[in-house]
Structure formats: structure tokens, C-alpha cells
Coordinates of C-alpha atoms in Angstrom, one line a residue:
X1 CA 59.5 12.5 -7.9
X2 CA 58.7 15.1 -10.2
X3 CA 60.1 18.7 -10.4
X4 CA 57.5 21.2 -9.5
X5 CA 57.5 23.8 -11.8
X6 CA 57.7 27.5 -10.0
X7 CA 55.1 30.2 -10.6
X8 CA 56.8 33.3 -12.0
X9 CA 57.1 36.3 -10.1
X10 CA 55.0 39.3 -10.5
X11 CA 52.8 40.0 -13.0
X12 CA 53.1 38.7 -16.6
X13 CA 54.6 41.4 -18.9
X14 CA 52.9 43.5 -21.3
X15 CA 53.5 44.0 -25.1
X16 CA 56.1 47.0 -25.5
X17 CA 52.9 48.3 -28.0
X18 CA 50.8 48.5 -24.7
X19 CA 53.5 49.6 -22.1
X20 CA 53.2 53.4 -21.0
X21 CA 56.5 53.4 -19.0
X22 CA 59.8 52.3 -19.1
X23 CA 61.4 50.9 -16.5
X24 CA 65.2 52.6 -14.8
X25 CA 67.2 51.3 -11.8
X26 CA 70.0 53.4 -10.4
X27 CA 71.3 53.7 -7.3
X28 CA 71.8 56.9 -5.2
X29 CA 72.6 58.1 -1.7
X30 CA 70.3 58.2 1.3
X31 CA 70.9 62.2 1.2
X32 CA 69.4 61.8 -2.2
X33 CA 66.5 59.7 -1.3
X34 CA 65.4 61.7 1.2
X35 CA 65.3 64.8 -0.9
X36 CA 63.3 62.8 -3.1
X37 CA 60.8 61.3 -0.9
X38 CA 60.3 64.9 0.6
X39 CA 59.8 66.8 -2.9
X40 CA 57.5 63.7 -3.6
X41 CA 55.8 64.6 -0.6
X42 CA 55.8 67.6 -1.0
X43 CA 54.4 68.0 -4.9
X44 CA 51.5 64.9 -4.0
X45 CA 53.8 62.7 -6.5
X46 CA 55.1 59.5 -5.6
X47 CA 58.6 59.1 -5.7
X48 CA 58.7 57.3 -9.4
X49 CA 56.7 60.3 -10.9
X50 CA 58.8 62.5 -8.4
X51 CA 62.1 61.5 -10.2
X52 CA 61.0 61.5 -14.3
X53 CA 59.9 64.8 -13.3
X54 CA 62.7 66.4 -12.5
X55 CA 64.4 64.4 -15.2
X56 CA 62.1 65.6 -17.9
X57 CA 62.9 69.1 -16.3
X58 CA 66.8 69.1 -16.5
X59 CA 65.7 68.6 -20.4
X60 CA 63.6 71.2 -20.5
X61 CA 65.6 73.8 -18.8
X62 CA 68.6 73.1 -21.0
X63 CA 66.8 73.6 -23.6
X64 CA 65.3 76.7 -22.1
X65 CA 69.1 77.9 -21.4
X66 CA 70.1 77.5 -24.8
X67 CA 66.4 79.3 -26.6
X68 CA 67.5 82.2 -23.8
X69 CA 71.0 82.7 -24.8
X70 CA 69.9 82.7 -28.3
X71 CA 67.4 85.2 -27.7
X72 CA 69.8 87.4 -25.9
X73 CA 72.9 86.9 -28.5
X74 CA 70.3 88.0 -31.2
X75 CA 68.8 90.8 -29.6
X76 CA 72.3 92.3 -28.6
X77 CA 73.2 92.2 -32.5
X78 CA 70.3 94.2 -33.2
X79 CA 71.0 96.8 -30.4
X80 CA 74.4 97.1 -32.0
X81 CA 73.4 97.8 -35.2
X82 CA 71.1 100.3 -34.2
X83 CA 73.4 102.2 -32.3
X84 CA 76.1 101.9 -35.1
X85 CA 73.5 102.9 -37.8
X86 CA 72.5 106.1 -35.5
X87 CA 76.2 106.7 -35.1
X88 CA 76.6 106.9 -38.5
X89 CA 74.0 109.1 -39.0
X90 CA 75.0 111.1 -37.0
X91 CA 78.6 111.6 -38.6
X92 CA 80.1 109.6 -35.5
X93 CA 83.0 106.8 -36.4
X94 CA 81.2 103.1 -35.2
X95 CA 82.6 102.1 -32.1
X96 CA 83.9 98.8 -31.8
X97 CA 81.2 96.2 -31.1
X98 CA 82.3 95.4 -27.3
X99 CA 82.5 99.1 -26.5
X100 CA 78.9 98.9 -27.1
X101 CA 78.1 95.5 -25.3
X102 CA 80.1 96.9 -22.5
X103 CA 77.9 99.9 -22.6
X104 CA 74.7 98.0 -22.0
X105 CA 76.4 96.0 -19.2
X106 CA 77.3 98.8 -17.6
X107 CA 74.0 100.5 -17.1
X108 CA 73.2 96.8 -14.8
X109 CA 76.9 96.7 -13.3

């Protein structure tokens, strides 16, 4: 009796040159598939699209965080400059820089 050979399952793989997605497996709680399935829902994704989303997101908005903080670091040095240089001209000793930053943080306090 011969061995019958068995069909493989699924479809036959493509070439990684022709693949548009990679595959992940993880594993998660049932709280956490249901908040997925009802964003999905919700957004008219399915849950696959649903999840690189929000993964492609997290990315995004850390590097969002970090352009912001950058932005905000930068901008702060230039305010204290300015009000240093119109200190100075103005025959006023410069404060110290935090005394300035602490200034600005108190008009939103």
C-alpha cells in the first residue's frame, strides 16, 4: 500500500518580493479583543487593519511627543533670551533662567 501524499494547507506562499504584509501572532486578553473588535467596528476596519493601526500610531505619536517637546524646549530658550536681552537693556541684572521659566508657568498655573 502506498502512502498518500497530503495536500498542503492553505494557499501556496508568495515570494517575499510580492508579499504586501507580514504576518504577527500574539496573544492577548478577551478585554483586549473586544476593545479591538469594537474600534474595528467602529472605524469600518477589520480587526487585522484595526491593530497595525494603532500600532503604526503608538509610532507616530512618540515621535510626535518627542518633535513637541523639542519644539517647546526650543522655543522656551528663545523667550529667555529675549527677556534677558530686554533686561539688559534695560540696565536690569538677568535673572536666573528658571525664574523666568517659572514666570511663564505661572501665568497658566
Amino acid at each position: 500500500m502506498t502512502a498518500k501524499k497530503s495536500k498542503p494547507r492553505g494557499r501556496p506562499a508568495l515570494a517575499p518580493a510580492e508579499k504586501k504584509r507580514r504576518n504577527f501572532t500574539f496573544r492577548g486578553t478577551d478585554e483586549l479583543h473586544d476593545h479591538i473588535s469594537k474600534a474595528a467596528a467602529e472605524s469600518g476596519r477589520s480587526i487585522s487593519e484595526e491593530i497595525e493601526w494603532r500600532l503604526g500610531q503608538s509610532f507616530f505619536m512618540k515621535d510626535a511627543v518627542r518633535w513637541a517637546v523639542e519644539a517647546t524646549v526650543a522655543k522656551t530658550f528663545a523667550y529667555v533670551d529675549e527677556q534677558r536681552a530686554k533686561e539688559r537693556a534695560q540696565g536690569n541684572s538677568e535673572r536666573p533662567f528658571l525664574d523666568i521659566v517659572q514666570g511663564i508657568m505661572g501665568d497658566e498655573q
